[in-house]
């Protein structure tokens, strides 16, 4: 009998932390449109014809996915479908051909990006099947390998105008390894400076399956960026535990610039259980926050590319 992997819909709200003036002179509306945009793209090649049955000891249920292992170091103009959701306060863009990811989000009165919008599509071998590109918000379900198999693939999508005046771009597809189905309703209210991602993961088979679901959102790295993640310790990738936000060396690692030591950083911040976290750019007095019920979305993590050459080299690769 079909079962839901989780009985509730996960509600995530991305909120722009800026003051705005309520527009009262006319009825506020939300708009949605689809266009073809030219984006500088560093493409990837044909797939490896040899089937892949597993990636590593963490994931055996990988077939029938295959791996792309050829990448270009020369950019070229390429056309992409772009869905734009817009109201009087913010603009959100979605890429149906790149995993249905949110491409970026802008607060209109300042022009500031509160979700990093990468103006270049530079695919590199980081995803579970190879190609992955930075920026926006990507949707991940299933295999616990950091980035889902459809990260760089076209997914199903539909545009909607809802009864309450909000607009939606619903993206989704099937995880072929588990035969589960996923949907994300990216919804913009007509009169709010935030947008929502309502995620549902459905198991139509009689078989039990592991439940893993996570959204990966991107901020632009800058020296004035500070992470506001409630908690008093963090767990690293290997399972090691350390104090947060002041580490053993006395560094305030909630400040981006204070992470200029060692390799890449992975902070699973714990010890407090609010419904929110966020980031703030002190120089521009601008930031954004994430809200979701803790019992539906308990995890929160910060990943920082190394501020040493081991991280900066990705800008050149």
Coordinates of C-alpha atoms in Angstrom, one line a residue:
X1 CA 0.0 0.0 0.0
X2 CA 1.4 3.4 -0.8
X3 CA 2.9 5.3 2.1
X4 CA 4.1 8.8 2.8
X5 CA 7.7 8.9 4.0
X6 CA 6.6 11.8 6.2
X7 CA 3.0 12.4 7.2
X8 CA 3.3 16.2 7.1
X9 CA 4.3 18.7 4.4
X10 CA 7.6 20.5 5.2
X11 CA 7.1 24.2 5.1
X12 CA 10.1 26.3 4.7
X13 CA 9.9 30.1 4.5
X14 CA 12.8 32.2 3.3
X15 CA 12.4 35.7 4.7
X16 CA 14.2 38.9 3.6
X17 CA 15.2 40.9 6.6
X18 CA 14.6 44.4 5.3
X19 CA 12.1 47.1 6.1
X20 CA 9.6 47.9 3.4
X21 CA 6.6 50.3 3.0
X22 CA 3.2 48.8 2.6
X23 CA 1.7 49.7 -0.8
X24 CA -1.9 50.7 -0.2
X25 CA -2.7 52.7 -3.3
X26 CA -3.4 49.7 -5.4
X27 CA -4.1 46.0 -5.1
X28 CA -0.8 44.0 -4.7
X29 CA -0.3 41.1 -7.0
X30 CA 2.1 38.3 -7.6
X31 CA 3.2 37.5 -11.2
X32 CA 4.8 34.4 -12.7
X33 CA 6.3 34.1 -16.2
X34 CA 8.6 31.7 -18.1
X35 CA 11.3 33.0 -20.4
X36 CA 14.3 31.7 -22.3
X37 CA 17.5 33.4 -21.0
X38 CA 21.1 33.3 -22.3
X39 CA 23.5 32.3 -19.6
X40 CA 27.3 31.8 -19.9
X41 CA 27.6 28.1 -19.4
X42 CA 30.5 25.7 -18.9
X43 CA 28.9 22.5 -20.1
X44 CA 29.5 18.8 -19.3
X45 CA 29.9 15.9 -21.7
X46 CA 28.1 12.7 -22.5
X47 CA 27.5 10.1 -19.8
X48 CA 29.9 7.2 -19.0
X49 CA 28.3 4.2 -20.9
X50 CA 29.3 1.8 -18.2
X51 CA 26.6 1.3 -15.6
X52 CA 27.2 2.3 -12.0
X53 CA 25.9 0.1 -9.3
X54 CA 27.2 1.9 -6.2
X55 CA 29.1 5.1 -5.4
X56 CA 30.7 4.2 -2.1
X57 CA 30.0 2.2 1.1
X58 CA 27.2 4.7 2.0
X59 CA 25.0 4.1 -1.1
X60 CA 24.4 0.9 -2.9
X61 CA 20.9 1.8 -4.3
X62 CA 22.3 3.8 -7.2
X63 CA 21.4 2.0 -10.4
X64 CA 20.0 2.9 -13.0
X65 CA 21.8 6.3 -12.8
X66 CA 24.9 6.9 -14.7
X67 CA 27.8 9.3 -14.2
X68 CA 28.9 12.3 -16.4
X69 CA 32.7 12.6 -16.2
X70 CA 33.6 15.2 -18.9
X71 CA 33.7 18.9 -18.2
X72 CA 34.6 22.0 -20.3
X73 CA 36.9 24.8 -19.2
X74 CA 35.5 27.0 -22.0
X75 CA 32.3 29.0 -21.4
X76 CA 29.7 29.4 -24.1
X77 CA 26.4 31.2 -24.3
X78 CA 23.5 28.8 -23.8
X79 CA 19.8 29.2 -23.6
X80 CA 17.9 28.1 -20.4
X81 CA 14.3 28.1 -19.3
X82 CA 13.9 30.6 -16.4
X83 CA 10.7 30.9 -14.4
X84 CA 10.4 34.2 -12.5
X85 CA 8.0 34.7 -9.5
X86 CA 7.7 38.4 -8.6
X87 CA 5.7 40.7 -6.4
X88 CA 6.2 44.3 -5.2
X89 CA 8.9 43.3 -2.8
X90 CA 11.0 40.4 -4.1
X91 CA 11.9 38.4 -7.3
X92 CA 12.6 34.7 -7.3
X93 CA 13.9 32.8 -10.2
X94 CA 13.8 29.0 -10.8
X95 CA 15.7 26.7 -13.3
X96 CA 13.5 23.7 -14.3
X97 CA 16.4 22.3 -16.4
X98 CA 18.8 22.3 -13.5
X99 CA 17.1 20.2 -10.9
X100 CA 14.2 22.7 -10.5
X101 CA 16.6 24.7 -8.2
X102 CA 15.8 28.2 -7.1
X103 CA 18.3 30.2 -9.2
X104 CA 18.4 33.2 -6.8
X105 CA 16.2 35.7 -5.0
X106 CA 16.4 39.5 -4.9
X107 CA 15.0 42.2 -2.6
X108 CA 13.8 44.8 -5.1
X109 CA 14.1 48.1 -3.1
X110 CA 17.8 47.5 -2.6
X111 CA 18.7 45.2 -5.4
X112 CA 20.4 42.9 -2.9
X113 CA 20.5 39.1 -3.3
X114 CA 19.2 37.3 -0.3
X115 CA 19.7 34.0 -2.0
X116 CA 22.9 33.9 -4.0
X117 CA 22.2 34.3 -7.8
X118 CA 25.1 32.9 -9.8
X119 CA 25.1 34.6 -13.2
X120 CA 27.3 31.8 -14.7
X121 CA 26.4 28.2 -15.0
X122 CA 29.7 26.4 -14.3
X123 CA 29.2 22.7 -14.0
X124 CA 31.8 20.8 -12.1
X125 CA 32.2 17.2 -10.7
X126 CA 30.8 17.7 -7.2
X127 CA 27.3 16.1 -7.5
X128 CA 26.5 12.4 -7.0
X129 CA 26.4 12.0 -10.8
X130 CA 29.1 14.6 -11.5
X131 CA 27.8 17.9 -12.7
X132 CA 26.8 20.5 -10.1
X133 CA 26.7 24.3 -10.2
X134 CA 26.7 26.7 -7.3
X135 CA 24.1 29.2 -6.2
X136 CA 20.4 29.3 -5.3
X137 CA 18.5 26.5 -3.5
X138 CA 18.7 22.9 -4.6
X139 CA 16.2 20.2 -3.6
X140 CA 17.6 16.8 -2.4
X141 CA 15.8 13.6 -1.5
X142 CA 16.9 10.0 -1.1
X143 CA 20.6 9.1 -1.4
X144 CA 22.7 10.6 1.4
X145 CA 25.5 11.8 -0.8
X146 CA 25.2 15.6 -0.5
X147 CA 23.6 16.3 -3.9
X148 CA 20.7 14.4 -5.5
X149 CA 21.0 12.6 -8.9
X150 CA 18.8 15.3 -10.7
X151 CA 20.9 18.3 -9.5
X152 CA 21.9 19.1 -13.1
X153 CA 19.0 17.4 -14.9
X154 CA 15.7 18.7 -16.2
X155 CA 12.7 17.9 -13.9
X156 CA 8.9 18.2 -14.3
X157 CA 7.4 21.6 -13.5
X158 CA 4.1 23.5 -13.7
X159 CA 3.2 27.2 -13.1
X160 CA 0.2 28.0 -11.0
X161 CA -1.8 31.1 -9.9
X162 CA -3.4 30.2 -6.6
X163 CA -6.8 31.2 -5.2
X164 CA -5.2 33.4 -2.5
X165 CA -3.3 35.5 -5.1
X166 CA 0.0 33.8 -4.6
X167 CA 1.9 32.1 -7.5
X168 CA 3.8 28.8 -7.6
X169 CA 6.3 27.0 -9.6
X170 CA 5.9 23.3 -8.6
X171 CA 8.9 21.1 -9.5
X172 CA 9.4 17.4 -9.0
X173 CA 10.3 14.0 -10.3
X174 CA 11.1 10.4 -9.4
X175 CA 14.1 9.0 -7.6
X176 CA 14.8 6.1 -9.9
X177 CA 16.8 4.2 -7.4
X178 CA 14.0 4.0 -4.7
X179 CA 11.0 4.7 -7.0
X180 CA 9.9 7.4 -4.6
X181 CA 8.4 10.7 -5.9
X182 CA 9.2 14.2 -4.8
X183 CA 7.6 17.6 -5.2
X184 CA 8.5 21.1 -4.1
X185 CA 6.0 23.9 -4.4
X186 CA 8.0 27.2 -4.6
X187 CA 5.4 29.7 -3.7
X188 CA 5.4 33.5 -3.6
X189 CA 2.6 35.4 -1.7
X190 CA 1.2 38.5 -3.4
X191 CA 2.0 40.9 -0.5
X192 CA 5.0 39.5 1.4
X193 CA 8.8 39.9 1.3
X194 CA 9.3 36.1 1.6
X195 CA 8.7 33.0 -0.4
X196 CA 8.0 29.4 0.7
X197 CA 9.2 26.0 -0.3
X198 CA 6.6 23.3 0.5
X199 CA 8.2 19.9 0.0
X200 CA 6.5 16.5 -0.2
X201 CA 8.2 13.1 -0.6
X202 CA 6.0 10.2 -1.5
X203 CA 6.6 6.4 -1.5
X204 CA 4.1 4.7 -3.9
X205 CA 5.6 1.3 -3.3
X206 CA 4.8 -1.2 -0.5
X207 CA 8.5 -1.2 0.5
X208 CA 10.0 0.7 3.3
X209 CA 12.7 3.2 2.4
X210 CA 15.0 5.6 4.2
X211 CA 13.9 9.1 4.7
X212 CA 16.4 11.9 3.9
X213 CA 15.4 15.3 2.7
X214 CA 17.3 18.5 2.6
X215 CA 17.5 21.9 0.9
X216 CA 20.9 23.4 0.0
X217 CA 20.8 27.3 0.0
X218 CA 23.7 29.5 -1.1
X219 CA 24.9 32.8 0.4
X220 CA 27.6 34.9 -1.2
X221 CA 30.8 34.7 0.8
X222 CA 32.0 38.0 2.2
X223 CA 34.1 39.2 5.1
X224 CA 31.1 41.1 6.7
X225 CA 28.8 38.0 6.7
X226 CA 27.8 36.6 10.0
X227 CA 25.8 33.4 10.6
X228 CA 23.1 33.5 13.2
X229 CA 22.6 29.8 14.0
X230 CA 21.3 29.3 17.6
X231 CA 23.2 26.7 19.5
X232 CA 26.3 26.2 21.7
X233 CA 28.2 23.4 19.9
X234 CA 28.6 21.9 16.4
X235 CA 29.2 18.5 15.0
X236 CA 31.7 18.1 12.2
X237 CA 31.5 15.7 9.3
X238 CA 33.5 13.0 11.1
X239 CA 31.2 13.3 14.2
X240 CA 33.6 15.4 16.2
X241 CA 32.0 17.9 18.7
X242 CA 33.3 21.5 19.2
X243 CA 32.0 24.7 20.9
X244 CA 29.9 27.2 18.9
X245 CA 30.2 30.1 18.0
X246 CA 33.5 30.7 19.9
X247 CA 35.8 27.8 19.1
X248 CA 38.6 26.3 21.3
X249 CA 41.1 28.9 19.9
X250 CA 38.9 31.9 20.8
X251 CA 37.8 32.6 17.2
X252 CA 34.2 33.7 16.6
X253 CA 33.6 31.2 13.7
X254 CA 30.0 32.6 13.2
X255 CA 31.9 35.4 11.3
X256 CA 32.8 34.2 7.8
X257 CA 36.2 36.0 7.9
X258 CA 37.2 34.1 11.0
X259 CA 37.2 30.8 9.1
X260 CA 40.5 31.5 7.3
X261 CA 42.2 28.5 8.7
X262 CA 42.3 24.8 7.7
X263 CA 40.2 23.2 5.0
X264 CA 36.5 23.4 4.2
X265 CA 34.2 23.9 7.1
X266 CA 31.1 21.8 8.0
X267 CA 29.1 23.0 11.1
X268 CA 26.0 21.0 12.2
X269 CA 25.0 23.6 14.8
X270 CA 23.1 22.1 17.8
X271 CA 22.1 22.8 21.4
X272 CA 19.2 25.0 20.7
X273 CA 15.8 24.3 19.1
X274 CA 14.2 27.4 17.6
X275 CA 12.4 27.5 14.3
X276 CA 14.8 29.9 12.6
X277 CA 18.4 30.7 11.5
X278 CA 19.9 33.2 9.1
X279 CA 22.7 35.4 8.0
X280 CA 23.5 39.1 8.0
X281 CA 25.9 41.3 6.0
X282 CA 27.0 44.0 8.4
X283 CA 28.4 46.5 5.9
X284 CA 25.2 46.7 3.9
X285 CA 22.8 46.2 6.9
X286 CA 21.1 43.4 5.0
X287 CA 20.4 39.8 5.6
X288 CA 17.9 36.9 5.3
X289 CA 16.5 34.2 7.5
X290 CA 15.0 30.7 7.2
X291 CA 11.9 29.7 9.2
X292 CA 10.4 26.2 9.5
X293 CA 8.8 24.2 12.4
X294 CA 11.6 22.6 14.2
X295 CA 9.8 19.3 14.6
X296 CA 9.5 19.0 10.8
X297 CA 13.0 20.3 9.9
X298 CA 15.3 19.8 12.8
X299 CA 18.7 19.9 11.0
X300 CA 20.8 22.9 10.2
X301 CA 24.3 23.1 8.8
X302 CA 26.8 25.6 7.5
X303 CA 29.2 24.6 4.8
X304 CA 32.1 27.0 3.9
X305 CA 34.5 26.5 1.1
X306 CA 38.0 26.7 2.4
X307 CA 39.3 30.3 2.4
X308 CA 42.7 28.9 1.5
X309 CA 43.7 28.0 -2.0
X310 CA 42.0 24.6 -1.7
X311 CA 38.7 26.4 -1.8
X312 CA 39.6 29.3 -4.1
X313 CA 40.8 27.0 -6.8
X314 CA 37.2 26.1 -7.6
X315 CA 36.9 29.6 -9.0
X316 CA 39.5 28.7 -11.7
X317 CA 38.6 25.1 -12.4

